[in-house]
Amino acid sequence: MNSFHILDYLFFLFPFFIIFFILYRFRAKNNSTKEYFQAEGSLNWFVAGTAMVATTFAADTPLAVTEIIRTQGISGNWIWWYMAVGGFVTVFFFSKLWKRSGASTDLELIQIRYSGKEAEFLRGFKAFVIGLLLNLVILGWVNLAMLKIIPVFFPNTNASLVLVFLLLFGVIYTAIAGLRGISYIDVFQFFLAWIGCILFAYFALQLPSIGGLENLKSQLPKDKILFFPNEDHGSLPWDHFLILLTVLWWSSWYPGSEPGGGGYIAQRILATKNESAALKGSLWFVIAHYFVRPWPWILVALVSIVLYPNLSEVESGKGFLMVLQEGMPNGMRGLMLSAFLAAYLSTLATHLNWGASYLVNDLWKPFTKGQKSDSYFVKVSYLIQLLTAVFSFFLAVYGMETIKGAWVFLLEASSGIGFVLIVRWYFWRISAWTEILALILSPILYIVYSHLLNSPFPYSILYTAISSAIILLFSTYVLPHSKKETLYSFYETTRPPYFFWRGFFRNNPELKQKEYPNHIIVSLVGTIFGLSFVFGGLYTIQCLFWKEGEIKFGILFFLLGLIGLIYSLQKLQSKSKP
């Protein structure tokens, strides 16, 4: 694989000239934290949404999908497809609320929504845990993917040394770009990686040993091409499928699909120029992430099963890349190497910037009590990004084995947190104490159910989520709630549905009630039809590829979803501001 053709070098090097040009054109031009972490709130919907998609398209993603498909087939993808439920809920219920909040990061919302020393503690604690610890886990598995990718292209090269150079380049590029530059580069990198994967899938299917979709199907076990769970074959247990769709989307914290929005998704929403851009950008992200991208990865993963049936679980993700060894045309290797590096750098840059925004804006800046200049905090972020890169390198080299394993661990350990992140927008009794309790309960209940009671995944999540939700709801009537002035200010600023805040105004009749339009029905319609569009579209492609299944139902759900999405989008955008 290390014998590159001249076309491989051209396809590999040309994109970097484009990246350097974009970096120069859209680099951070001042030392304000609002510009560096939020692009001054001026991104249009397409740039913001595509940047979200590019970040979730890390170098590890096709490898993790390959690990899933090799063990559970196509239906195993429901372990991440279910996240579309939370994605559409964020689009239609929360994207405008996030933009109205005026926060610089999603953690700043904590002190907009809550009051007291407990809010200060919660904001700083989450900045440390998410901005440093969890961000290191995420970057660790992204780096692990690169350690698997590099030897496939360069078998005689020290992969760890190459990764060091890539990390150093990523740190420099992130420091120069700021969120604005990162976002524009992400647009280019997304389309580069996406087109590369489409071409890769096409040429993989044309290999003599594969011979197209029909021959591929004939060489695969039946359970590998099931779209929905099937008890006869057991590719994905039916009960697991139901838990994924009904519980996981609201219970677990996961980067890119946080319940109620959050993380770098909220960062890009907050960076949009207005509420309409926030709505359309987050909608484009969900559609592109769950519908536009997956099938090229799936096809290559299925090809890898035929070509390399005996890979171990630890090595299974490499099957995606090993297909490149099987007679690809000149230039394909260089293009795919560029695609993987683009995916890696876009994710690396976003997570370095996002993690630094937490540690600077939500931890260090409040600690200094405004005694330092913005340029000082931007310089501190450079150091944080460098240290994050260094520690994530060591975590990837010494602390992880499989990418899918890291995914599942994060879903399980955080499965008691998501409930509060949604309900805090609607139930005024939720306080900083409630969220602190959720952070304590989640890992404890995970240990109890998963390790002490030996509940398997995803039942460990089901039990943790329901138990924590019950405890947290009861706790709201015992724990202190936020000051009424803070709650009223939050209501006036973000304008959540009045229907859910009536209890607050009944308890505080002296406050002036303002009943803002709730849009609950339209938002619910948008969510349901959005899911119909994405899942109907995925199923329609499944039927077209394998020439089996009820394609008419797929097309019906896809078209109904499209009509419902257009209707919901128009209704929400036609509502004038109060």
Coordinates of C-alpha atoms in Angstrom, one line a residue:
M1 CA 0.0 0.0 0.0
N2 CA 3.0 2.3 0.4
S3 CA 3.7 2.3 -3.4
F4 CA 1.6 5.3 -4.5
H5 CA 0.9 6.3 -8.1
I6 CA 1.4 9.9 -9.1
L7 CA -2.4 10.3 -9.0
D8 CA -2.4 9.1 -5.4
Y9 CA 0.0 11.9 -4.5
L10 CA -2.0 14.5 -6.4
F11 CA -5.3 13.5 -4.8
F12 CA -3.6 13.4 -1.4
L13 CA -1.8 16.8 -1.7
F14 CA -4.3 18.9 -3.6
P15 CA -6.9 19.1 -0.8
F16 CA -4.3 20.5 1.6
F17 CA -3.7 23.5 -0.7
I18 CA -7.5 24.1 -0.5
I19 CA -7.3 23.8 3.3
F20 CA -4.4 26.2 3.6
F21 CA -6.2 28.7 1.4
I22 CA -9.4 28.5 3.5
L23 CA -7.3 28.7 6.7
Y24 CA -5.7 31.9 5.5
R25 CA -9.0 33.4 4.3
F26 CA -11.2 32.6 7.3
R27 CA -8.6 32.5 10.1
A28 CA -9.4 34.1 13.5
K29 CA -8.7 37.8 13.0
N30 CA -8.9 39.1 16.5
N31 CA -8.2 37.8 20.0
S32 CA -11.7 37.9 21.4
T33 CA -13.1 34.7 22.9
K34 CA -16.4 35.4 21.3
E35 CA -14.7 35.3 17.9
Y36 CA -12.4 32.4 18.7
F37 CA -15.1 30.1 20.3
Q38 CA -18.3 31.4 18.7
A39 CA -17.4 33.1 15.4
E40 CA -19.2 36.3 16.7
G41 CA -22.5 34.5 16.1
S42 CA -22.4 35.0 12.4
L43 CA -22.3 31.6 10.7
N44 CA -25.0 30.8 8.1
W45 CA -27.1 27.7 8.4
F46 CA -25.3 25.7 5.8
V47 CA -21.8 26.3 7.2
A48 CA -22.9 25.7 10.8
G49 CA -24.8 22.5 9.9
T50 CA -22.1 21.1 7.6
A51 CA -19.5 21.7 10.3
M52 CA -21.6 19.7 12.7
V53 CA -21.7 16.8 10.2
A54 CA -18.0 17.0 9.5
T55 CA -17.2 16.8 13.2
T56 CA -19.3 13.6 13.6
F57 CA -17.5 12.2 10.5
A58 CA -14.3 11.4 12.3
A59 CA -11.7 9.0 11.0
D60 CA -13.1 6.5 13.6
T61 CA -16.6 6.5 12.3
P62 CA -16.4 4.2 9.3
L63 CA -14.2 1.9 11.3
A64 CA -16.7 1.7 14.2
V65 CA -19.5 1.1 11.7
T66 CA -17.5 -1.7 10.2
E67 CA -17.0 -3.2 13.7
I68 CA -20.7 -3.1 14.2
I69 CA -21.7 -4.6 10.9
R70 CA -19.2 -7.4 11.1
T71 CA -20.7 -8.5 14.4
Q72 CA -24.4 -7.6 14.0
G73 CA -25.0 -6.8 10.4
I74 CA -26.8 -3.7 9.0
S75 CA -29.4 -3.8 11.8
G76 CA -26.6 -3.2 14.3
N77 CA -26.5 0.3 13.0
W78 CA -29.5 1.1 15.2
I79 CA -27.0 1.5 18.0
W80 CA -26.4 4.9 16.5
W81 CA -29.4 5.5 14.1
Y82 CA -31.7 5.8 17.2
M83 CA -29.9 9.0 18.0
A84 CA -31.8 10.6 15.1
V85 CA -34.8 10.8 17.5
G86 CA -32.9 13.1 19.9
G87 CA -31.5 14.9 16.9
F88 CA -34.9 15.9 15.6
V89 CA -36.1 16.8 19.1
T90 CA -33.1 19.2 19.3
V91 CA -34.0 20.7 15.9
F92 CA -37.7 21.4 16.5
F93 CA -37.9 21.8 20.3
F94 CA -34.5 23.3 21.4
S95 CA -32.5 24.9 18.6
K96 CA -34.3 28.2 18.8
L97 CA -34.2 28.1 22.6
W98 CA -30.4 27.7 22.5
K99 CA -30.0 30.6 20.1
R100 CA -32.2 32.9 22.2
S101 CA -30.2 32.1 25.4
G102 CA -27.3 34.2 24.2
A103 CA -24.8 31.8 25.9
S104 CA -21.3 31.5 24.6
T105 CA -21.2 27.8 25.5
D106 CA -23.9 25.3 26.5
L107 CA -22.4 25.3 30.0
E108 CA -22.9 29.0 30.3
L109 CA -26.6 28.2 30.1
I110 CA -26.2 26.7 33.6
Q111 CA -25.8 30.1 35.2
I112 CA -28.6 31.5 33.0
R113 CA -31.0 28.8 34.1
Y114 CA -29.8 28.2 37.7
S115 CA -28.7 30.4 40.6
G116 CA -26.5 30.2 43.6
K117 CA -23.1 28.8 44.4
E118 CA -24.3 25.4 43.3
A119 CA -24.7 26.7 39.8
E120 CA -21.1 28.0 39.8
F121 CA -19.9 24.7 41.0
L122 CA -21.9 22.7 38.5
R123 CA -20.6 24.9 35.6
G124 CA -17.0 24.5 36.6
F125 CA -17.3 20.8 37.4
K126 CA -18.9 20.0 34.1
A127 CA -16.3 22.1 32.3
F128 CA -13.6 20.0 33.9
V129 CA -15.3 16.6 33.4
I130 CA -16.6 17.2 29.8
G131 CA -14.0 19.7 28.5
L132 CA -11.1 17.6 29.8
L133 CA -11.9 14.1 30.8
L134 CA -14.7 13.1 28.4
N135 CA -13.1 15.1 25.6
L136 CA -9.9 13.1 26.2
V137 CA -11.9 9.8 25.8
I138 CA -13.5 11.1 22.6
L139 CA -10.2 12.2 21.1
G140 CA -8.6 9.0 22.4
W141 CA -10.8 6.8 20.2
V142 CA -10.4 9.2 17.3
N143 CA -6.6 8.9 17.6
L144 CA -7.0 5.1 18.0
A145 CA -8.7 5.1 14.6
M146 CA -5.7 6.9 13.1
L147 CA -3.4 4.3 14.7
K148 CA -5.3 1.7 12.8
I149 CA -5.4 3.6 9.6
I150 CA -1.8 4.7 9.2
P151 CA -0.2 1.2 9.0
V152 CA -2.7 0.3 6.2
F153 CA -1.4 3.1 4.0
F154 CA 2.2 3.1 5.3
P155 CA 3.1 -0.4 6.7
N156 CA 6.7 0.4 7.2
T157 CA 6.2 3.6 9.1
N158 CA 6.0 4.1 12.9
A159 CA 2.2 4.9 13.3
S160 CA 2.7 6.6 16.6
L161 CA 5.3 9.0 15.2
V162 CA 3.0 9.9 12.3
L163 CA 0.2 10.5 14.8
V164 CA 2.4 12.9 16.8
F165 CA 3.0 15.0 13.6
L166 CA -0.7 15.0 12.8
L167 CA -1.6 16.1 16.3
L168 CA 0.9 18.9 16.2
F169 CA -0.4 20.0 12.8
G170 CA -4.0 19.9 14.2
V171 CA -3.1 22.0 17.3
I172 CA -1.4 24.7 15.1
Y173 CA -4.3 24.7 12.6
T174 CA -6.9 24.9 15.4
A175 CA -5.0 27.8 17.1
I176 CA -4.9 29.8 13.8
A177 CA -8.4 29.1 12.6
G178 CA -10.7 29.7 15.6
L179 CA -14.3 28.4 15.2
R180 CA -15.0 30.4 12.1
G181 CA -12.0 29.0 10.2
I182 CA -12.6 25.5 11.5
S183 CA -16.2 25.7 10.3
Y184 CA -15.4 26.7 6.7
I185 CA -12.6 24.1 6.5
D186 CA -15.1 21.6 7.8
V187 CA -17.4 22.2 4.8
F188 CA -14.7 21.4 2.4
Q189 CA -13.5 18.4 4.4
F190 CA -17.0 16.9 4.7
F191 CA -17.5 16.8 1.0
L192 CA -14.0 15.6 0.4
A193 CA -14.5 12.7 2.8
W194 CA -18.1 11.9 1.7
I195 CA -17.3 11.8 -2.0
G196 CA -14.2 9.7 -1.3
C197 CA -16.3 7.2 0.5
I198 CA -18.9 7.0 -2.3
L199 CA -16.2 6.3 -4.8
F200 CA -14.6 3.8 -2.5
A201 CA -17.9 1.9 -2.1
Y202 CA -18.5 1.9 -5.9
F203 CA -15.0 0.5 -6.7
A204 CA -15.2 -2.0 -3.9
L205 CA -18.4 -3.4 -5.4
Q206 CA -16.7 -3.7 -8.8
L207 CA -13.9 -5.9 -7.5
P208 CA -13.8 -9.3 -9.3
S209 CA -14.2 -11.2 -6.1
I210 CA -17.4 -9.2 -5.3
G211 CA -19.0 -8.6 -8.7
G212 CA -21.7 -6.1 -7.7
L213 CA -24.5 -6.0 -5.2
E214 CA -26.3 -9.2 -6.2
N215 CA -23.1 -11.3 -5.9
L216 CA -22.2 -9.5 -2.7
K217 CA -25.6 -10.5 -1.3
S218 CA -25.2 -14.1 -2.3
Q219 CA -21.9 -14.3 -0.4
L220 CA -23.2 -12.9 2.9
P221 CA -25.0 -14.6 5.7
K222 CA -28.7 -13.6 5.7
D223 CA -28.5 -11.9 9.1
K224 CA -25.8 -9.4 7.8
I225 CA -28.2 -7.6 5.5
L226 CA -31.3 -7.3 7.7
F227 CA -32.4 -3.8 8.2
F228 CA -34.7 -4.4 11.2
P229 CA -34.1 -7.0 14.0
N230 CA -35.3 -10.5 13.2
E231 CA -35.6 -13.0 16.0
D232 CA -35.1 -15.9 13.6
H233 CA -31.5 -14.6 12.8
G234 CA -30.8 -12.5 15.9
S235 CA -28.6 -9.9 14.2
L236 CA -29.8 -7.4 16.7
P237 CA -32.3 -8.5 19.4
W238 CA -35.7 -7.0 19.1
D239 CA -35.8 -5.9 22.7
H240 CA -32.5 -4.0 22.2
F241 CA -34.0 -2.2 19.2
L242 CA -37.0 -1.0 21.2
I243 CA -34.8 0.2 24.1
L244 CA -32.6 2.1 21.8
L245 CA -35.6 3.9 20.2
T246 CA -37.6 4.6 23.3
V247 CA -35.0 5.2 26.1
L248 CA -31.5 5.8 24.9
W249 CA -32.2 9.0 22.9
W250 CA -33.3 10.9 26.0
S251 CA -31.2 9.2 28.7
S252 CA -27.6 9.1 27.6
W253 CA -25.1 11.9 27.1
Y254 CA -23.1 11.3 23.9
P255 CA -21.1 13.8 21.8
G256 CA -23.1 15.1 18.9
S257 CA -26.4 13.7 20.2
E258 CA -26.8 15.2 23.6
P259 CA -30.4 15.1 24.9
G260 CA -31.8 18.6 24.3
G261 CA -28.8 19.6 22.3
G262 CA -25.4 20.5 23.8
G263 CA -21.7 20.1 23.3
Y264 CA -20.3 21.1 19.9
I265 CA -23.8 20.9 18.4
A266 CA -24.9 23.7 20.7
Q267 CA -21.7 25.5 20.0
R268 CA -22.5 25.6 16.3
I269 CA -26.1 26.5 17.0
L270 CA -25.0 29.4 19.2
A271 CA -22.6 30.5 16.4
T272 CA -25.4 30.9 13.8
K273 CA -26.5 34.4 12.9
N274 CA -30.2 34.0 13.9
E275 CA -32.9 31.6 15.0
S276 CA -33.8 30.6 11.5
A277 CA -30.2 29.7 10.8
A278 CA -30.1 27.7 14.0
L279 CA -33.2 25.7 13.0
K280 CA -32.1 25.0 9.4
G281 CA -28.5 24.3 10.3
S282 CA -29.4 21.7 12.9
L283 CA -32.0 20.2 10.6
W284 CA -29.4 19.8 7.8
F285 CA -27.0 18.2 10.3
V286 CA -29.5 15.5 11.3
I287 CA -30.5 14.7 7.7
A288 CA -26.9 14.6 6.5
H289 CA -25.6 12.6 9.4
Y290 CA -28.2 9.9 9.6
F291 CA -29.5 9.7 6.0
V292 CA -27.0 11.1 3.5
R293 CA -23.8 9.5 4.7
P294 CA -24.2 5.9 6.0
W295 CA -24.6 3.7 3.0
P296 CA -21.1 3.9 1.5
W297 CA -19.6 2.9 4.8
I298 CA -22.1 0.0 5.1
L299 CA -21.4 -1.3 1.7
V300 CA -17.6 -1.3 2.2
A301 CA -18.1 -3.0 5.6
L302 CA -20.1 -5.8 4.0
V303 CA -17.4 -6.2 1.3
S304 CA -14.8 -6.6 4.0
I305 CA -16.8 -9.5 5.5
V306 CA -16.5 -11.4 2.3
L307 CA -12.8 -10.5 1.7
Y308 CA -11.6 -10.9 5.3
P309 CA -14.0 -13.2 7.2
N310 CA -11.6 -14.1 10.0
L311 CA -10.6 -10.8 11.5
S312 CA -10.7 -10.6 15.3
E313 CA -13.0 -8.2 17.0
V314 CA -10.1 -5.9 17.9
E315 CA -9.0 -5.8 14.2
S316 CA -12.4 -5.8 12.6
G317 CA -12.5 -2.1 12.1
K318 CA -9.4 -2.4 9.9
G319 CA -11.5 -4.4 7.4
F320 CA -12.8 -1.1 6.0
L321 CA -9.3 0.0 5.1
M322 CA -8.0 -3.4 4.0
V323 CA -10.4 -3.3 1.1
L324 CA -8.1 -0.7 -0.4
Q325 CA -5.5 -3.4 -1.0
E326 CA -7.8 -5.2 -3.4
G327 CA -7.1 -3.7 -6.8
M328 CA -8.4 -0.1 -6.5
P329 CA -7.8 2.2 -9.5
N330 CA -4.9 4.7 -9.4
G331 CA -5.6 7.7 -7.2
M332 CA -8.1 5.9 -5.0
R333 CA -5.7 5.3 -2.2
G334 CA -4.5 8.9 -2.2
L335 CA -8.1 10.2 -2.2
M336 CA -9.1 7.9 0.7
L337 CA -6.0 8.9 2.7
S338 CA -7.0 12.5 2.2
A339 CA -10.6 11.7 3.1
F340 CA -9.5 10.1 6.4
L341 CA -7.1 12.8 7.3
A342 CA -9.7 15.4 6.5
A343 CA -12.2 13.6 8.7
Y344 CA -9.6 13.2 11.5
L345 CA -8.5 16.9 11.4
S346 CA -12.0 18.3 11.3
T347 CA -13.0 16.3 14.4
L348 CA -9.7 17.0 16.1
A349 CA -10.0 20.7 15.5
T350 CA -13.5 21.0 16.7
H351 CA -12.9 19.0 19.9
L352 CA -9.8 20.9 20.7
N353 CA -11.6 24.2 20.3
W354 CA -14.8 23.0 22.0
G355 CA -12.9 21.5 25.0
A356 CA -10.8 24.7 25.4
S357 CA -14.0 26.8 25.3
Y358 CA -15.3 24.9 28.4
L359 CA -12.0 25.1 30.3
V360 CA -11.5 28.7 29.5
N361 CA -15.0 30.2 29.4
D362 CA -16.6 28.1 32.0
L363 CA -13.8 27.2 34.4
W364 CA -10.8 29.5 34.3
K365 CA -12.6 32.8 33.2
P366 CA -15.1 32.8 36.1
F367 CA -12.3 31.9 38.5
T368 CA -10.3 35.0 37.5
K369 CA -13.5 37.2 37.9
G370 CA -12.9 39.2 34.8
Q371 CA -9.5 40.4 35.8
K372 CA -7.8 39.2 32.6
S373 CA -8.1 40.3 28.9
D374 CA -9.7 38.3 26.1
S375 CA -6.3 37.9 24.5
Y376 CA -5.0 36.3 27.7
F377 CA -7.8 33.7 27.6
V378 CA -7.2 32.9 23.9
K379 CA -3.5 32.3 24.7
V380 CA -4.5 30.0 27.6
S381 CA -6.7 28.1 25.1
Y382 CA -3.6 27.4 23.0
L383 CA -1.9 25.7 25.9
I384 CA -5.0 23.7 26.8
Q385 CA -5.3 22.5 23.2
L386 CA -1.7 21.4 23.2
L387 CA -2.0 19.5 26.5
T388 CA -5.3 17.9 25.4
A389 CA -3.6 16.6 22.2
V390 CA -0.7 15.2 24.2
F391 CA -2.9 13.3 26.8
S392 CA -5.3 12.0 24.1
F393 CA -2.2 10.5 22.3
F394 CA -1.2 8.5 25.3
L395 CA -4.8 7.4 26.0
A396 CA -5.1 6.1 22.4
V397 CA -1.7 4.3 22.6
Y398 CA -2.1 2.7 26.0
G399 CA -5.7 2.9 27.1
M400 CA -8.1 1.6 24.4
E401 CA -8.6 -1.4 22.2
T402 CA -11.9 -1.1 20.2
I403 CA -13.7 2.1 19.1
K404 CA -17.1 0.5 19.5
G405 CA -16.2 -0.4 23.1
A406 CA -15.6 3.2 23.9
W407 CA -18.9 4.2 22.4
V408 CA -20.9 1.7 24.5
F409 CA -19.0 2.6 27.7
L410 CA -19.9 6.3 27.3
L411 CA -23.6 5.5 26.6
E412 CA -23.9 3.3 29.7
A413 CA -22.0 5.5 32.1
S414 CA -24.0 8.6 31.2
S415 CA -27.4 7.0 31.0
G416 CA -28.8 8.9 34.0
I417 CA -27.9 12.4 32.8
G418 CA -29.9 13.0 29.7
F419 CA -33.3 13.3 31.5
V420 CA -32.4 16.5 33.3
L421 CA -30.8 18.1 30.2
I422 CA -34.2 17.9 28.5
V423 CA -36.5 18.6 31.4
R424 CA -34.6 21.7 32.7
W425 CA -36.1 23.7 29.8
Y426 CA -39.7 22.9 30.8
F427 CA -39.9 22.1 34.5
W428 CA -39.0 25.1 36.6
R429 CA -38.3 23.0 39.8
I430 CA -35.2 21.5 38.2
S431 CA -32.2 23.1 39.8
A432 CA -28.5 23.0 39.8
W433 CA -28.8 20.5 42.7
T434 CA -30.9 18.2 40.5
E435 CA -28.3 18.2 37.8
I436 CA -25.5 17.6 40.3
L437 CA -27.5 14.7 41.7
A438 CA -27.9 13.3 38.2
L439 CA -24.1 13.4 37.6
I440 CA -23.6 11.5 40.9
L441 CA -26.4 9.0 40.3
S442 CA -25.5 8.0 36.7
P443 CA -22.2 6.3 37.3
I444 CA -23.3 4.8 40.6
L445 CA -26.4 3.2 39.1
Y446 CA -24.4 2.1 36.1
I447 CA -22.0 0.3 38.3
V448 CA -24.8 -1.3 40.3
Y449 CA -26.8 -2.5 37.3
S450 CA -23.9 -3.3 34.9
H451 CA -21.3 -4.8 37.3
L452 CA -23.0 -5.8 40.6
L453 CA -26.2 -7.1 39.1
N454 CA -24.6 -8.1 35.7
S455 CA -27.4 -6.5 33.6
P456 CA -26.3 -6.7 30.0
F457 CA -26.3 -3.7 27.5
P458 CA -28.8 -2.1 26.8
Y459 CA -30.8 -3.2 29.9
S460 CA -28.2 -1.6 32.1
I461 CA -29.1 1.7 30.4
L462 CA -32.8 1.1 30.7
Y463 CA -32.6 0.4 34.4
T464 CA -30.2 3.3 35.1
A465 CA -32.3 5.8 33.1
I466 CA -35.7 4.9 34.7
S467 CA -34.3 4.7 38.2
S468 CA -32.5 8.0 37.9
A469 CA -35.5 9.8 36.3
I470 CA -37.8 8.7 39.2
I471 CA -35.2 9.7 41.9
L472 CA -34.5 13.0 40.2
L473 CA -38.2 14.0 39.8
F474 CA -38.9 13.3 43.5
S475 CA -35.7 15.2 44.5
T476 CA -37.0 18.4 42.8
Y477 CA -39.6 18.7 45.6
V478 CA -36.9 18.2 48.3
L479 CA -33.9 20.1 47.0
P480 CA -33.8 23.9 46.9
H481 CA -34.8 25.4 43.5
S482 CA -33.4 28.4 41.8
K483 CA -34.3 32.0 42.7
K484 CA -37.5 33.2 41.1
E485 CA -35.6 36.2 39.5
T486 CA -33.2 33.9 37.7
L487 CA -36.1 31.6 36.6
Y488 CA -38.1 34.6 35.3
S489 CA -35.1 36.0 33.5
F490 CA -34.5 32.6 31.9
Y491 CA -38.2 32.3 30.8
E492 CA -38.1 35.8 29.3
T493 CA -34.8 35.2 27.5
T494 CA -35.4 31.8 26.0
R495 CA -39.2 31.8 25.8
P496 CA -40.0 28.1 26.4
P497 CA -43.6 27.0 26.1
Y498 CA -45.8 28.7 28.7
F499 CA -47.8 25.5 29.1
F500 CA -45.0 23.9 31.1
W501 CA -44.2 27.1 33.1
R502 CA -47.7 27.7 34.4
G503 CA -46.8 26.2 37.8
F504 CA -44.0 28.7 38.2
F505 CA -46.3 31.7 37.7
R506 CA -49.0 30.1 40.0
N507 CA -46.3 30.0 42.7
N508 CA -45.2 33.5 42.0
P509 CA -48.4 35.5 41.1
E510 CA -46.6 38.8 41.6
L511 CA -44.6 38.2 38.4
K512 CA -46.0 39.3 35.1
Q513 CA -47.2 36.4 33.0
K514 CA -46.3 36.4 29.3
E515 CA -47.7 33.5 27.4
Y516 CA -45.5 33.1 24.4
P517 CA -46.5 30.8 21.4
N518 CA -45.5 27.3 22.3
H519 CA -45.3 25.6 18.9
I520 CA -45.5 22.3 20.6
I521 CA -47.8 20.6 18.1
V522 CA -45.7 21.8 15.1
S523 CA -42.5 20.8 16.8
L524 CA -43.9 17.3 17.5
V525 CA -45.1 17.0 13.9
G526 CA -41.7 18.1 12.6
T527 CA -40.0 15.5 14.8
I528 CA -42.2 12.6 13.8
F529 CA -42.1 13.4 10.1
G530 CA -38.4 14.0 10.2
L531 CA -37.9 10.5 11.5
S532 CA -40.2 9.2 8.8
F533 CA -38.1 11.0 6.2
V534 CA -34.7 9.6 7.5
F535 CA -35.8 6.1 8.4
G536 CA -38.0 5.8 5.3
G537 CA -35.2 6.9 3.1
L538 CA -32.7 4.5 4.7
Y539 CA -35.2 1.6 4.3
T540 CA -35.9 2.6 0.6
I541 CA -32.2 2.4 -0.2
Q542 CA -32.1 -1.0 1.6
C543 CA -34.9 -2.3 -0.6
L544 CA -33.3 -0.9 -3.8
F545 CA -29.9 -2.4 -3.0
W546 CA -31.0 -5.9 -2.0
K547 CA -34.2 -6.1 -4.1
E548 CA -36.3 -7.3 -1.1
G549 CA -38.6 -5.8 1.4
E550 CA -41.6 -3.5 1.1
I551 CA -40.2 -0.6 -0.9
K552 CA -43.6 1.0 -1.4
F553 CA -43.7 1.6 2.4
G554 CA -40.2 3.0 2.4
I555 CA -41.1 5.5 -0.4
L556 CA -44.4 6.4 1.3
F557 CA -42.7 7.2 4.7
F558 CA -40.0 9.0 2.9
L559 CA -42.3 11.3 0.9
L560 CA -44.7 11.8 3.8
G561 CA -41.7 12.8 5.9
L562 CA -40.5 15.2 3.3
I563 CA -43.9 16.9 3.1
G564 CA -44.2 17.0 6.9
L565 CA -40.7 18.5 7.3
I566 CA -41.4 21.3 4.7
Y567 CA -44.7 22.1 6.5
S568 CA -43.1 22.2 9.9
L569 CA -40.2 24.3 8.8
Q570 CA -42.4 26.8 7.1
K571 CA -44.7 27.1 10.1
L572 CA -41.9 27.6 12.6
Q573 CA -40.2 30.2 10.4
S574 CA -43.4 32.1 9.7
K575 CA -44.0 32.8 13.4
S576 CA -43.0 36.3 14.1
K577 CA -41.0 37.1 17.2
P578 CA -43.1 38.3 20.2

